[in-house]
Coordinates of C-alpha atoms in Angstrom, one line a residue:
M2 CA -48.1 37.1 72.8
Y3 CA -47.4 40.7 72.1
F4 CA -49.7 43.4 73.5
P5 CA -49.5 47.1 72.3
S6 CA -48.6 49.5 75.1
W7 CA -52.1 50.9 75.4
L8 CA -53.6 47.4 75.7
S9 CA -51.1 46.5 78.4
Q10 CA -52.3 49.6 80.4
L11 CA -55.9 48.5 79.9
Y12 CA -55.0 45.1 81.2
R13 CA -53.4 46.5 84.3
G14 CA -56.3 48.9 84.8
L15 CA -58.8 46.0 84.7
S16 CA -56.8 44.1 87.3
R17 CA -57.1 46.9 89.9
P18 CA -59.7 46.6 92.6
I19 CA -62.9 48.6 91.9
R20 CA -64.9 50.0 94.9
R21 CA -65.5 47.2 97.3
T22 CA -64.3 44.4 95.1
T23 CA -61.7 42.4 97.0
Q24 CA -60.2 40.6 94.1
P25 CA -58.9 41.9 90.8
I26 CA -61.7 41.3 88.3
W27 CA -59.6 40.4 85.3
G28 CA -57.1 38.4 87.3
S29 CA -59.9 36.4 89.0
L30 CA -61.5 35.7 85.6
S31 CA -58.3 34.5 84.0
R32 CA -57.5 32.2 87.0
S33 CA -60.9 30.6 86.9
L34 CA -60.5 30.0 83.2
V35 CA -57.2 28.3 83.7
L36 CA -58.6 26.1 86.5
S37 CA -61.7 25.1 84.5
S38 CA -59.5 24.0 81.6
Q39 CA -57.2 21.8 83.9
R40 CA -59.8 19.8 85.7
R41 CA -63.5 19.0 85.7
N42 CA -65.7 20.8 88.1
P43 CA -68.4 18.4 89.4
E44 CA -70.8 21.4 89.9
F45 CA -70.8 22.2 86.2
S46 CA -70.3 18.8 84.7
S47 CA -72.9 16.8 86.5
F48 CA -75.1 16.6 83.4
V49 CA -72.2 15.3 81.2
V50 CA -72.3 11.5 81.1
R51 CA -69.8 10.8 78.4
T52 CA -66.2 10.4 79.3
N53 CA -64.8 10.8 75.7
T54 CA -65.8 11.9 72.3
C55 CA -66.1 9.3 69.5
G56 CA -63.3 10.7 67.4
E57 CA -60.6 11.1 70.1
L58 CA -60.0 7.4 71.0
R59 CA -56.7 5.8 70.0
S60 CA -54.4 2.9 70.8
S61 CA -53.2 4.9 73.8
H62 CA -56.7 4.4 75.4
L63 CA -56.6 0.6 75.2
G64 CA -58.1 -1.0 78.3
Q65 CA -59.9 2.2 79.4
E66 CA -63.6 2.1 80.4
V67 CA -65.4 4.8 78.4
T68 CA -68.9 6.1 77.9
L69 CA -69.8 7.5 74.5
C70 CA -72.8 9.3 73.1
G71 CA -73.6 9.8 69.4
W72 CA -75.7 9.1 66.3
I73 CA -75.9 5.6 64.8
Q74 CA -74.3 6.2 61.3
Y75 CA -74.0 2.6 60.1
R76 CA -74.8 -0.9 61.2
R77 CA -73.6 -4.2 59.5
Q78 CA -75.2 -7.6 60.0
N79 CA -76.1 -6.7 63.6
T80 CA -72.4 -7.4 64.5
F81 CA -71.1 -3.8 64.8
L82 CA -72.2 -0.3 64.3
V83 CA -70.4 3.1 63.7
L84 CA -71.2 5.8 66.2
R85 CA -70.7 9.5 65.2
D86 CA -70.5 12.7 67.1
F87 CA -69.1 16.2 66.3
H88 CA -65.5 14.9 66.8
G89 CA -65.5 11.8 64.6
L90 CA -66.4 8.1 64.2
V91 CA -65.8 5.0 66.3
Q92 CA -66.7 1.3 65.7
V93 CA -68.8 -0.3 68.4
I94 CA -69.1 -4.2 68.7
I95 CA -72.6 -5.4 69.3
P96 CA -72.5 -8.2 72.0
Q97 CA -73.7 -11.6 70.7
D98 CA -74.0 -13.5 74.0
E99 CA -77.4 -14.2 75.7
S100 CA -76.4 -12.3 78.8
A101 CA -76.3 -9.1 76.9
A102 CA -79.6 -9.6 75.0
S103 CA -81.1 -6.3 76.2
V104 CA -78.0 -4.4 74.9
R105 CA -78.1 -6.2 71.6
K106 CA -81.8 -5.5 71.2
I107 CA -81.2 -1.7 71.7
L108 CA -78.3 -1.5 69.3
C109 CA -79.8 -3.7 66.6
E110 CA -83.3 -2.3 66.6
A111 CA -82.6 1.5 66.9
P112 CA -83.1 3.2 63.6
M113 CA -80.3 4.9 61.8
E114 CA -79.5 8.4 63.2
S115 CA -80.9 7.5 66.6
V116 CA -79.0 8.9 69.5
V117 CA -77.5 6.2 71.8
Q118 CA -75.3 6.1 74.9
V119 CA -72.9 3.1 75.2
S120 CA -70.4 2.1 77.9
G121 CA -67.6 -0.4 77.4
T122 CA -63.9 -1.1 77.0
V123 CA -61.5 0.2 74.4
I124 CA -59.9 -2.8 72.7
S125 CA -57.7 -3.4 69.6
R126 CA -59.3 -4.4 66.3
P127 CA -58.4 -7.9 65.2
A128 CA -55.2 -8.2 63.1
G129 CA -55.9 -7.3 59.5
Q130 CA -59.2 -5.5 60.3
E131 CA -57.7 -2.1 61.1
N132 CA -59.0 0.8 59.0
P133 CA -56.2 3.3 58.2
K134 CA -58.8 5.7 56.7
M135 CA -60.4 6.3 60.2
P136 CA -58.4 8.1 62.9
T137 CA -60.0 5.6 65.3
G138 CA -59.3 2.7 62.9
E139 CA -57.0 0.8 65.2
I140 CA -59.5 0.4 68.1
E141 CA -63.2 -0.5 68.7
I142 CA -65.5 -0.5 71.7
K143 CA -66.6 -3.7 73.4
V144 CA -70.0 -2.7 74.8
K145 CA -71.3 -3.6 78.2
T146 CA -74.3 -1.3 78.5
A147 CA -76.4 0.7 76.1
E148 CA -79.2 3.2 76.3
L149 CA -81.4 4.6 73.6
L150 CA -81.6 8.3 74.3
N151 CA -83.8 9.2 71.3
A152 CA -85.1 7.1 68.4
C153 CA -85.1 8.7 64.9
K154 CA -88.1 8.7 62.7
K155 CA -87.8 7.9 59.0
L156 CA -85.6 10.5 57.5
P157 CA -86.5 12.7 54.4
F158 CA -83.0 12.0 53.1
E159 CA -79.9 10.0 54.2
I160 CA -77.2 11.9 56.1
K161 CA -74.5 11.1 53.5
D162 CA -72.5 13.7 51.5
F163 CA -72.6 11.6 48.3
M164 CA -76.4 11.4 48.4
K165 CA -77.9 14.0 46.0
K166 CA -80.5 16.2 47.6
T167 CA -82.3 19.2 46.2
E168 CA -81.4 22.5 47.8
A169 CA -85.0 23.1 48.7
L170 CA -85.1 19.8 50.7
R171 CA -81.8 20.6 52.4
L172 CA -83.1 24.0 53.5
Q173 CA -86.4 22.6 54.7
Y174 CA -84.6 20.1 56.9
R175 CA -81.6 22.2 57.6
Y176 CA -81.1 20.7 61.1
L177 CA -80.5 17.4 59.4
D178 CA -78.4 18.8 56.6
L179 CA -76.1 20.3 59.3
R180 CA -75.1 16.8 60.4
S181 CA -73.3 16.1 57.1
F182 CA -69.6 16.1 57.0
Q183 CA -69.4 18.9 54.5
M184 CA -71.6 21.3 56.5
Q185 CA -69.8 20.4 59.7
Y186 CA -66.5 21.1 58.0
N187 CA -67.7 24.4 56.5
L188 CA -69.1 25.8 59.7
R189 CA -66.2 24.8 61.9
L190 CA -63.7 26.3 59.4
R191 CA -65.8 29.5 59.5
S192 CA -65.5 29.6 63.3
Q193 CA -61.8 29.1 63.2
M194 CA -61.3 31.8 60.6
V195 CA -63.4 34.3 62.5
M196 CA -61.3 33.5 65.6
K197 CA -58.1 34.1 63.7
M198 CA -59.4 37.4 62.4
R199 CA -60.2 38.6 65.9
E200 CA -56.8 37.5 67.2
Y201 CA -55.0 39.2 64.4
L202 CA -56.9 42.5 64.5
C203 CA -57.2 42.8 68.3
N204 CA -54.0 41.2 69.6
L205 CA -51.6 42.2 67.0
H206 CA -52.9 45.5 65.7
G207 CA -54.9 47.0 68.5
F208 CA -58.3 47.1 66.8
V209 CA -61.4 47.5 68.9
D210 CA -64.4 45.1 68.4
I211 CA -67.6 47.3 68.7
E212 CA -71.2 46.2 68.0
T213 CA -73.4 48.8 66.3
P214 CA -77.2 48.9 66.5
T215 CA -79.5 46.8 64.3
L216 CA -82.4 49.2 64.4
F217 CA -81.4 52.5 62.7
K218 CA -82.5 55.1 60.2
R219 CA -82.9 54.5 56.4
T220 CA -79.9 55.4 54.3
P221 CA -80.5 57.1 50.9
G222 CA -78.9 55.4 47.9
G223 CA -77.5 51.9 47.9
A224 CA -79.3 48.6 48.4
K225 CA -82.9 48.4 49.4
E226 CA -83.4 48.1 53.2
F227 CA -85.9 46.2 55.3
L228 CA -88.3 48.3 57.3
V229 CA -89.3 47.7 60.9
P230 CA -92.5 49.4 62.2
S231 CA -92.5 51.2 65.5
R232 CA -95.4 51.9 67.9
E233 CA -95.3 55.6 66.8
P234 CA -97.8 56.1 63.9
G235 CA -96.1 56.3 60.6
K236 CA -92.5 55.9 61.9
F237 CA -90.2 53.1 61.0
Y238 CA -86.7 51.8 61.7
S239 CA -84.5 50.4 59.0
L240 CA -82.3 47.3 59.3
P241 CA -78.9 48.6 58.1
Q242 CA -77.6 47.3 54.8
S243 CA -74.2 47.8 56.4
P244 CA -72.9 49.6 59.5
Q245 CA -71.8 52.3 57.0
Q246 CA -72.6 55.5 59.0
F247 CA -71.6 54.0 62.3
K248 CA -68.1 53.3 60.8
Q249 CA -67.6 56.9 60.1
L250 CA -69.1 58.1 63.4
L251 CA -66.7 55.8 65.3
M252 CA -63.8 57.4 63.3
V253 CA -65.1 60.8 64.3
G254 CA -65.2 59.6 67.9
G255 CA -61.5 58.6 67.9
L256 CA -61.9 54.8 67.5
D257 CA -59.9 54.8 64.4
R258 CA -59.1 51.1 64.5
Y259 CA -62.5 49.5 64.8
F260 CA -64.0 46.3 63.5
Q261 CA -67.0 44.1 64.0
V262 CA -68.5 40.9 62.5
A263 CA -71.7 42.7 61.4
R264 CA -75.0 41.3 60.3
C265 CA -76.1 43.2 57.2
Y266 CA -79.6 43.2 55.8
R267 CA -80.5 43.8 52.2
D268 CA -83.9 43.4 50.6
E269 CA -82.6 41.6 47.6
G270 CA -82.7 38.1 46.2
S271 CA -79.8 35.7 47.0
R272 CA -77.2 34.6 44.5
P273 CA -74.9 31.6 44.3
D274 CA -72.0 34.1 44.2
R275 CA -69.9 32.0 41.9
Q276 CA -68.0 34.4 39.6
P277 CA -64.8 33.0 38.3
E278 CA -63.2 34.3 35.1
F279 CA -61.6 32.6 32.2
T280 CA -61.5 35.0 29.3
Q281 CA -61.8 38.7 28.6
I282 CA -64.5 41.0 27.1
I283 CA -63.0 42.8 24.2
D284 CA -64.7 45.9 22.5
I285 CA -65.0 45.5 18.7
S286 CA -67.2 48.6 18.0
D287 CA -64.7 50.0 15.6
V288 CA -64.8 46.8 13.4
F289 CA -68.5 47.4 12.8
R290 CA -68.6 51.2 12.7
N291 CA -69.7 51.3 9.1
T292 CA -71.6 48.1 9.0
E293 CA -74.9 47.5 7.1
I294 CA -76.1 44.9 9.6
G295 CA -79.2 46.3 11.1
F296 CA -79.0 45.5 14.9
L297 CA -75.4 46.4 15.0
Q298 CA -75.9 49.7 13.2
D299 CA -78.9 50.5 15.4
A300 CA -76.9 49.9 18.6
L301 CA -73.9 52.0 17.5
S302 CA -76.1 55.0 16.6
K303 CA -77.4 55.4 20.2
P304 CA -75.6 57.1 23.1
H305 CA -73.2 54.6 24.9
G306 CA -73.9 52.1 22.2
T307 CA -71.3 49.5 21.7
V308 CA -70.5 46.1 20.1
K309 CA -68.8 43.6 22.5
A310 CA -67.6 40.1 22.2
I311 CA -65.9 37.3 24.1
C312 CA -64.0 34.4 22.6
I313 CA -64.6 30.9 23.9
P314 CA -61.3 29.0 23.2
E315 CA -62.0 25.7 21.5
G316 CA -65.7 26.2 22.1
A317 CA -66.5 24.5 18.7
K318 CA -65.1 21.2 20.1
Y319 CA -67.4 21.1 23.1
F320 CA -70.5 23.1 22.3
K321 CA -73.5 21.3 20.9
R322 CA -76.5 22.9 19.1
K323 CA -78.6 22.7 22.3
D324 CA -75.9 24.6 24.2
I325 CA -76.0 27.5 21.6
E326 CA -79.8 27.6 21.8
S327 CA -79.6 27.7 25.6
I328 CA -77.1 30.6 25.5
R329 CA -79.4 32.5 23.2
K330 CA -82.4 31.8 25.4
F331 CA -80.6 32.9 28.5
S332 CA -79.7 36.2 26.9
A333 CA -83.2 36.9 25.9
D334 CA -84.9 35.8 29.1
H335 CA -82.5 37.5 31.6
F336 CA -81.2 40.5 29.6
D337 CA -83.8 41.0 26.9
Q338 CA -80.8 41.2 24.5
E339 CA -79.7 39.3 21.4
I340 CA -76.5 37.2 21.4
L341 CA -74.9 36.2 18.2
P342 CA -72.6 33.1 18.2
V343 CA -70.0 33.2 15.5
F344 CA -68.1 30.0 14.6
L345 CA -64.8 30.7 12.9
N346 CA -64.8 27.2 11.4
T347 CA -67.5 27.6 8.8
N348 CA -67.4 23.9 8.0
R349 CA -69.5 23.4 11.2
N350 CA -72.3 25.1 9.3
W351 CA -73.9 26.3 12.5
N352 CA -73.6 30.0 11.7
S353 CA -76.7 32.0 11.1
P354 CA -76.9 34.0 7.8
V355 CA -75.9 37.1 9.8
A356 CA -72.9 35.3 11.3
N357 CA -71.8 34.0 7.9
F358 CA -72.1 37.6 6.5
I359 CA -69.9 38.8 9.4
M360 CA -67.3 36.1 8.7
E361 CA -67.2 37.0 5.0
L362 CA -66.6 40.7 5.6
K363 CA -64.8 40.9 9.0
R364 CA -63.1 37.5 9.5
Q365 CA -59.5 38.7 9.4
E366 CA -60.2 41.7 11.6
L367 CA -61.9 39.6 14.2
I368 CA -59.0 37.1 14.2
R369 CA -56.4 39.9 14.5
L370 CA -58.3 41.8 17.2
M371 CA -59.4 38.8 19.3
E372 CA -56.5 36.5 18.5
T373 CA -58.9 33.7 17.7
Q374 CA -58.1 30.2 16.5
E375 CA -60.0 27.9 14.1
E376 CA -62.0 26.0 16.8
D377 CA -62.9 29.1 18.8
V378 CA -66.4 30.5 19.2
V379 CA -67.1 34.2 19.4
L380 CA -70.2 35.4 21.3
L381 CA -71.1 38.8 20.0
T382 CA -73.7 41.3 21.3
A383 CA -74.6 44.9 20.7
G384 CA -76.4 47.5 22.9
E385 CA -75.9 49.9 25.7
H386 CA -72.4 49.6 27.2
N387 CA -73.2 48.5 30.8
K388 CA -75.9 46.1 29.6
A389 CA -73.7 44.5 27.0
C390 CA -70.9 44.0 29.5
S391 CA -73.2 42.5 32.1
L392 CA -74.6 40.0 29.6
L393 CA -71.2 38.8 28.4
G394 CA -69.9 38.7 31.9
K395 CA -72.7 36.3 32.9
L396 CA -72.3 34.3 29.7
R397 CA -68.6 33.9 30.3
L398 CA -69.3 32.2 33.6
E399 CA -72.1 30.1 32.1
C400 CA -69.7 28.9 29.4
A401 CA -67.0 28.2 31.9
D402 CA -69.3 25.9 33.9
L403 CA -70.5 24.2 30.7
L404 CA -66.9 23.6 29.5
E405 CA -65.9 22.2 32.9
T406 CA -68.7 19.7 32.8
R407 CA -67.3 18.5 29.5
G408 CA -63.9 17.9 31.1
V409 CA -62.1 21.1 30.2
V410 CA -59.8 22.3 33.1
L411 CA -60.2 26.0 33.5
R412 CA -60.0 26.8 37.2
D413 CA -57.6 25.3 39.8
P414 CA -59.5 25.2 43.1
T415 CA -56.3 25.0 45.1
L416 CA -55.0 28.4 43.9
F417 CA -56.0 31.7 45.6
S418 CA -55.6 34.6 43.2
F419 CA -56.2 38.1 44.6
L420 CA -56.9 41.3 42.7
W421 CA -57.6 44.9 43.7
V422 CA -60.0 46.8 41.5
V423 CA -59.7 50.6 41.7
D424 CA -60.7 53.8 39.8
F425 CA -64.4 53.2 39.8
P426 CA -66.6 56.1 38.7
L427 CA -68.1 58.1 41.6
F428 CA -71.5 58.4 39.9
L429 CA -73.6 56.4 37.4
P430 CA -76.6 57.5 35.4
K431 CA -79.9 56.4 37.0
E432 CA -81.4 53.5 35.1
E433 CA -84.9 55.0 35.2
N434 CA -83.7 58.5 34.4
P435 CA -80.2 58.7 32.8
R436 CA -80.1 62.4 33.2
E437 CA -79.9 62.1 36.9
L438 CA -77.0 60.6 38.9
E439 CA -76.7 58.0 41.6
S440 CA -73.7 56.8 43.7
A441 CA -71.8 54.0 42.1
H442 CA -70.8 52.8 45.6
H443 CA -72.5 54.9 48.3
P444 CA -73.0 58.6 48.9
F445 CA -70.2 58.9 51.5
T446 CA -67.4 57.8 49.1
A447 CA -64.7 60.4 48.6
P448 CA -63.9 61.6 45.0
H449 CA -60.4 61.1 43.7
P450 CA -58.2 64.1 44.7
S451 CA -57.3 64.7 41.0
D452 CA -60.9 64.9 39.9
I453 CA -62.5 67.1 42.6
H454 CA -62.6 70.1 40.2
L455 CA -64.8 68.0 37.8
L456 CA -67.5 67.7 40.5
Y457 CA -68.7 71.2 39.6
T458 CA -68.5 70.8 35.8
E459 CA -68.5 67.2 34.6
P460 CA -69.4 65.0 37.6
K461 CA -69.9 61.9 35.4
K462 CA -66.1 61.9 34.8
V463 CA -65.2 61.9 38.5
R464 CA -63.4 58.8 39.8
S465 CA -63.9 57.6 43.3
Q466 CA -61.6 56.4 46.0
H467 CA -63.4 53.1 46.1
Y468 CA -61.6 49.8 46.0
D469 CA -62.8 46.2 45.7
L470 CA -60.9 43.0 46.6
V471 CA -61.4 40.0 44.3
L472 CA -60.4 36.4 45.1
N473 CA -60.7 33.8 42.3
G474 CA -63.1 36.0 40.4
N475 CA -65.3 36.6 43.4
E476 CA -65.7 40.0 45.0
I477 CA -65.0 39.3 48.6
G478 CA -64.6 42.8 50.0
G479 CA -65.0 46.5 49.2
G480 CA -64.5 49.8 50.8
S481 CA -63.5 53.4 50.2
I482 CA -61.9 56.5 51.6
R483 CA -64.8 58.6 53.0
I484 CA -65.7 62.2 52.7
H485 CA -64.7 64.0 55.9
N486 CA -65.7 67.5 54.9
A487 CA -69.3 68.5 55.7
E488 CA -69.5 71.1 52.9
L489 CA -68.4 68.6 50.2
Q490 CA -70.7 65.9 51.6
Q491 CA -73.7 68.3 51.6
Y492 CA -72.9 69.4 48.0
I493 CA -72.8 65.8 46.7
L494 CA -76.0 64.8 48.6
A495 CA -78.2 67.8 47.9
T496 CA -76.9 69.2 44.6
L497 CA -75.7 66.1 42.6
L498 CA -77.7 63.3 44.0
K499 CA -80.9 65.3 44.9
E500 CA -81.2 63.5 48.2
D501 CA -83.0 64.8 51.3
V502 CA -80.1 65.9 53.6
K503 CA -82.4 65.9 56.6
L504 CA -82.1 62.1 56.7
L505 CA -78.4 62.6 57.3
S506 CA -78.3 65.7 59.4
H507 CA -76.5 63.8 62.2
M508 CA -73.7 62.7 59.8
L509 CA -73.2 66.2 58.4
Q510 CA -73.2 67.6 62.0
A511 CA -70.6 65.1 63.1
L512 CA -68.3 65.9 60.1
D513 CA -68.3 69.6 61.2
Y514 CA -66.8 68.7 64.6
G515 CA -63.2 67.9 63.6
A516 CA -63.7 64.7 61.6
P517 CA -60.3 63.2 60.6
P518 CA -59.7 61.8 57.1
H519 CA -60.7 58.2 57.3
G520 CA -61.6 55.1 55.3
G521 CA -62.5 51.4 55.7
I522 CA -63.2 48.1 54.1
A523 CA -65.7 45.4 54.6
L524 CA -65.1 41.7 53.7
G525 CA -68.0 39.5 52.8
L526 CA -67.4 36.7 55.3
D527 CA -69.9 34.4 53.8
R528 CA -68.4 34.8 50.3
L529 CA -64.9 34.5 51.6
I530 CA -65.6 31.2 53.4
C531 CA -67.4 30.0 50.3
V532 CA -64.3 30.5 48.1
V533 CA -62.0 28.9 50.7
T534 CA -64.1 25.8 51.1
G535 CA -64.9 25.6 47.4
S536 CA -68.6 25.6 48.0
P537 CA -70.9 26.4 45.1
S538 CA -73.2 28.7 47.1
I539 CA -72.9 30.9 50.2
R540 CA -75.8 29.1 51.5
D541 CA -73.5 26.1 52.1
V542 CA -71.4 28.1 54.6
I543 CA -74.3 29.6 56.6
A544 CA -76.0 27.6 59.3
F545 CA -79.6 28.8 58.6
P546 CA -79.6 30.6 55.3
K547 CA -82.6 31.9 53.3
S548 CA -83.6 30.5 49.9
F549 CA -83.0 32.1 46.6
R550 CA -86.2 34.1 47.1
G551 CA -85.3 35.1 50.6
H552 CA -87.5 32.5 52.3
D553 CA -86.8 30.3 55.3
L554 CA -88.1 27.0 54.1
M555 CA -87.6 25.4 57.5
S556 CA -89.8 27.7 59.5
N557 CA -91.9 28.9 56.5
T558 CA -91.1 32.5 56.8
P559 CA -91.9 35.3 56.0
D560 CA -95.3 34.6 57.5
S561 CA -98.5 36.5 57.8
I562 CA -99.4 38.2 61.1
P563 CA -103.0 38.5 62.5
P564 CA -104.6 42.0 62.1
E565 CA -104.9 42.4 65.9
E566 CA -101.1 42.1 66.3
L567 CA -100.6 44.8 63.7
K568 CA -102.8 47.3 65.4
P569 CA -100.1 48.6 67.9
Y570 CA -98.0 49.5 64.9
H571 CA -100.8 51.3 63.0
I572 CA -100.4 49.1 60.0
Q573 CA -103.0 47.5 57.7
V574 CA -102.3 45.0 54.9
S575 CA -103.6 46.0 51.5
W576 CA -104.1 42.8 49.6
P577 CA -103.7 42.8 45.8
T578 CA -106.8 42.0 43.9
D579 CA -105.5 38.6 42.6
S580 CA -104.6 37.7 46.2
K581 CA -108.1 38.4 47.3
A582 CA -109.4 36.2 44.6
A583 CA -107.0 33.4 45.6
K584 CA -108.0 33.7 49.3
A585 CA -111.6 33.5 48.4
H586 CA -111.0 30.1 46.7

C-alpha cells in the first residue's frame, strides 16, 4: 500500500516512545491487531459459544462438530428447519428418534424467528437433494443438542422480502424490518462503500478525517435549522445543516485536504428522492406570444411569465382518462397551477375545447418545435418561469413512473450515468419579496470571475462557481468554490443579502488572516447508496430513518417534555387554541 511521504513520517513519529512508554504505541497496536486476527483469545471470546456462522459451512467442513446460533426462518413438516444469521442460511435436520425427544420438542415448538442454538455434525445432503441456490446447499447439520435462547412472539409481519408491508409498519417495527435480506444488503453495502471512500481519500490522497461540532451557531440563508436550547436564558445552539463554515475554517487552518462523514440536520420534510429523467422541457412561449387564449395571454403578460411544455412519447397509447385527471389534480393540489394535456391524435376525442383550439391554430408549430409524433401527448402549462419548470419537472417523473407500470422500458437500472451541472445563478429573487435577493446555494459561494463586475450593477445576472453532480437523474452531490476575500464576503452578506454580519463575525475575521482560495464538495451518502442499490427511497438505506413528516414511528418521537424539565432552559410551550381544545377533550 502506498503512503504519501508526510504520512510515512507521521507513522514513524507515532512509533517512537513517548515519555515513559516502553513500547512504540503504534507498533504495539498493530502487533496486537495482527495477533487477534490470527487466533482466538480466550479472555475476549469466553462469551462466544458458536463455532461458525450459518452461511460459511461448505463440503470442506464435512465431519466437523459445530455450534450455530440463529433465527428460525423456515420449518417443514417438523423434519428440518432453516437457520439464519447475518452470514447466511443453513439447513438443520430435526432428530426423529426417541432419545432426542427434548431436542425435537425445542426445534418443533419454537415459533418462527425465535433464536436457537444448535450443536451437531456437518453432513452431506442426500444425493439429489442438494440446493444449488444456497451457498450451503451441499451440506446440512445433524443436530445433537439444541437450546431455545429466546422465543419470538407473534410478528406484526413476516420477515420476507416478497411480503408487502406498508412503510409506516416497517418504520414502526424497524428492528424487525432490518432482518430482511434487502435491508441487510443495503446497510452492508453502505458500510463497504464508506470504508472504500476512507481508504481512497486517506491512504491514496492524503486526506484528513476530522469531526466537526454538532452544536453550533445558526447560519443565515439556506435550509431551516433545528434549534437546541441552552441553560442561558434566550440563547440557543443550532444543529448544522452542513459543516459549511467548518469546512472553510479548516482550509484557513491549513488542512486543505479534509473530509468527514458528517451528520447534517435540516428542518424539512423527507422525500423519496427518486428523480430520473426521460424527456426535456421545451419553452414554447414564442408560439403563443399573440394568442387569444386567456390563461396563456395572462401568463405571458407578467414578468418572468412563460409557456412551457413536455412531450410524453406514445403517451396516447398508455394513458387512460383517469391518468389525465390524476395529472391535472396533482398540478392543482401541489402547485396551484393548471396543466393542459394536448393529444395530437384528435381522433381520441380527449382534448378539451381549449386543447382543440390550440391544435387547430398551432398544430404544425408544435410538431416542428417539439418533434412530436401522432401518438404523443403534450403537457402544457403557463405561469412564472420557475414554478412552471418545477411543475413539469415533477410531472415528467410522475409520467415516467406511470409508463413503467404499463410495461414501457425507460430507465436501465444497471447503467450509471453521471452529469455535472454548472453556471447556476448566484442569487434568486426571494419568493415572499421578489425585489430582495437570496443565495441560490449559500452565502459563501464565490461569484464567477467573469461576472464579478455585475455584483455592483446587476447582481441578478451574476453566475456562481457552484456545481452539482447528478447520477441517473438524482442530485448526489454539490459544492462550490468559496469566497476567500473578507471584503467581498461582507459586501454580499450586508449589502446584497441584507444579513446580520454579526452572526458571521468569526468567519469574516478568519478570512482576513491569509485565507487561501478554496472550495469543496459534499456527496449525499444516503442518496448515493439509494441509487446504487436501486432503492425507491433513501429510508431504505438508513438503519433508523424518520418518516415523511420527520417522525420516528418506532419510538414515537418527537415527544412532549414535562414543564419541570423545560425550566432549566427558560422555555414555556405556548399551545395553539385548537390544541388546547383537543387536550380538553
